[in-house]
Amino acid sequence: MSKHSAGNGVRVTERASRPEWQGSGDDGGHLLELRDLFVEFHTRDGVAKVINGVSYHLDAGETLAVLGESGSGKSVTAQAIMGILDMPPAVIPSGQILYRGTDLLKLSEDERRKIRGKQIAMIFQDALSALNPVFPVGWQIGETLRLREGLSRADSRRRAIELMELVKIPAARQRVRDYPHQFSGGMRQRVMIAMALAQDPAVLIADEPTTALDVTVQAQIMDLLGELRRELNMAMILITHDLGVVADVADRIAVMYAGRIVEHADVHSLYEAPAHPYTKGLLESIPRLDHKGQQLTTIKGLPPNLMRIPSGCPFHPRCPFARQECVDVVPTVHQLGNDRTSACHFAEEVLDGRI
Ligand code: SF4
């Protein structure tokens, strides 16, 4: 394996060729593509339709932010990509998850295990509960390398130090023997990121990576993720409920509501002029430096019960622009130009500010 600099003096292992996944993601196909994915949870109380026809794509080196309130289906979609949904109760009745052209849903559990971590890795919100309190962090970072890559203890420790330096943990050489409780919340999240990067994944899924952290540390972690993505040319799916944290990091945003993508656009277009009333509501609820004297408002009501999704447009009980058509007819996905969509009957009117 060859090495290259990550730009901060640390040398990182260059991604090994992956002969088992021939598609490169730059041969016309996407690196990762979800096509019309449905996920249900079958419970004693009924069937919760959690993902209802989600399609999105990701190319090498770009960041897609998947945004939505709790229960919108954004994390379940990520778990479906990782193959870590408990099945049952989860059922995937239809859809495709294409990674370098291969449908992950058609692979055996053994084949999926080979992809997890090495091709697609994930970090979670709660670093403390994801780390084992009784092992030093360096041991935990190196564990996958010993188990999966056959590295010796000394080599895995060396690599753990490299990874800790890559995620900018100060005095990595000394701290490699420290335990999780000896790190601050932000430093623990850096340890989690180092673990996720151990096998040089092509895709990193970050599920609410900063929610448990205070605002200053949030910004530092987002900066770090942005830098790593650029330096390692890694693709990233950033899952968040907070539109405020994605502006500087994401290339595109997919907004989810009730298990559907209701709007998809590049970050600039979406911030400038949302094309769905739900996105508009989300934007109006965050303070913006470029909107002096802005009145902050919140979206009234709560996300729907996914066992009883409202008729027509699922957002209609909360939408200030809802009309009878919204109650009766499910909106189709409107194409509004280059890679921009909105699932609202009145997408054009919302986009140009008429409603
Ligand atoms: Fe609102 Fe109707 Fe558009 Fe749904 S379709 S977002 S209810 S205006």
Short mmCIF file of N, CA, C and O and ligand atoms in Angstrom, two decimals, residues 276-277 313 315-316 319 321-322 326 331 344-346, ligand 1:
data_model
loop_
_atom_site.label_atom_id
_atom_site.label_comp_id
_atom_site.label_asym_id
_atom_site.label_seq_id
_atom_site.Cartn_x
_atom_site.Cartn_y
_atom_site.Cartn_z
N HIS A 276 -39.84 24.13 -1.02
CA HIS A 276 -40.86 23.33 -0.31
C HIS A 276 -41.20 24.05 0.99
O HIS A 276 -40.29 24.53 1.69
N PRO A 277 -42.49 24.14 1.34
CA PRO A 277 -42.87 24.86 2.56
C PRO A 277 -42.21 24.31 3.83
O PRO A 277 -41.94 25.07 4.76
N CYS A 313 -50.57 15.06 0.76
CA CYS A 313 -49.22 15.48 1.17
C CYS A 313 -49.10 15.27 2.68
O CYS A 313 -49.87 15.86 3.45
N PHE A 315 -47.33 16.49 4.79
CA PHE A 315 -47.03 17.72 5.54
C PHE A 315 -48.28 18.61 5.69
O PHE A 315 -48.26 19.60 6.41
N HIS A 316 -49.42 18.21 5.05
CA HIS A 316 -50.54 19.16 4.98
C HIS A 316 -51.09 19.61 6.35
O HIS A 316 -51.45 20.78 6.49
N CYS A 319 -48.84 22.55 7.23
CA CYS A 319 -48.40 23.48 6.18
C CYS A 319 -49.29 24.72 6.13
O CYS A 319 -50.50 24.61 5.99
N PHE A 321 -49.68 26.68 3.76
CA PHE A 321 -50.21 26.91 2.41
C PHE A 321 -51.14 25.80 1.93
O PHE A 321 -51.54 25.78 0.77
N ALA A 322 -51.50 24.86 2.83
CA ALA A 322 -52.27 23.68 2.41
C ALA A 322 -53.63 24.07 1.84
O ALA A 322 -54.30 24.97 2.34
N CYS A 326 -54.03 19.37 -1.49
CA CYS A 326 -52.94 18.81 -0.65
C CYS A 326 -53.47 17.68 0.23
O CYS A 326 -52.73 16.75 0.57
N PRO A 331 -48.38 14.65 -3.60
CA PRO A 331 -47.64 15.43 -4.61
C PRO A 331 -46.60 14.58 -5.33
O PRO A 331 -45.96 13.73 -4.71
N CYS A 344 -43.91 19.13 -3.78
CA CYS A 344 -45.00 20.02 -3.33
C CYS A 344 -45.82 20.36 -4.57
O CYS A 344 -45.25 20.64 -5.63
N HIS A 345 -47.16 20.36 -4.42
CA HIS A 345 -48.01 20.72 -5.57
C HIS A 345 -47.69 22.13 -6.08
O HIS A 345 -47.93 22.44 -7.24
N PHE A 346 -47.20 22.97 -5.20
CA PHE A 346 -47.01 24.37 -5.57
C PHE A 346 -45.53 24.77 -5.52
O PHE A 346 -45.18 25.89 -5.13
FE1 SF4 B 1 -47.99 22.37 1.66
FE2 SF4 B 1 -49.63 21.43 -0.15
FE3 SF4 B 1 -47.10 21.77 -0.76
FE4 SF4 B 1 -47.81 19.83 0.89
S1 SF4 B 1 -48.34 20.01 -1.28
S2 SF4 B 1 -46.15 21.22 1.17
S3 SF4 B 1 -49.48 20.79 1.97
S4 SF4 B 1 -48.57 23.38 -0.24
#
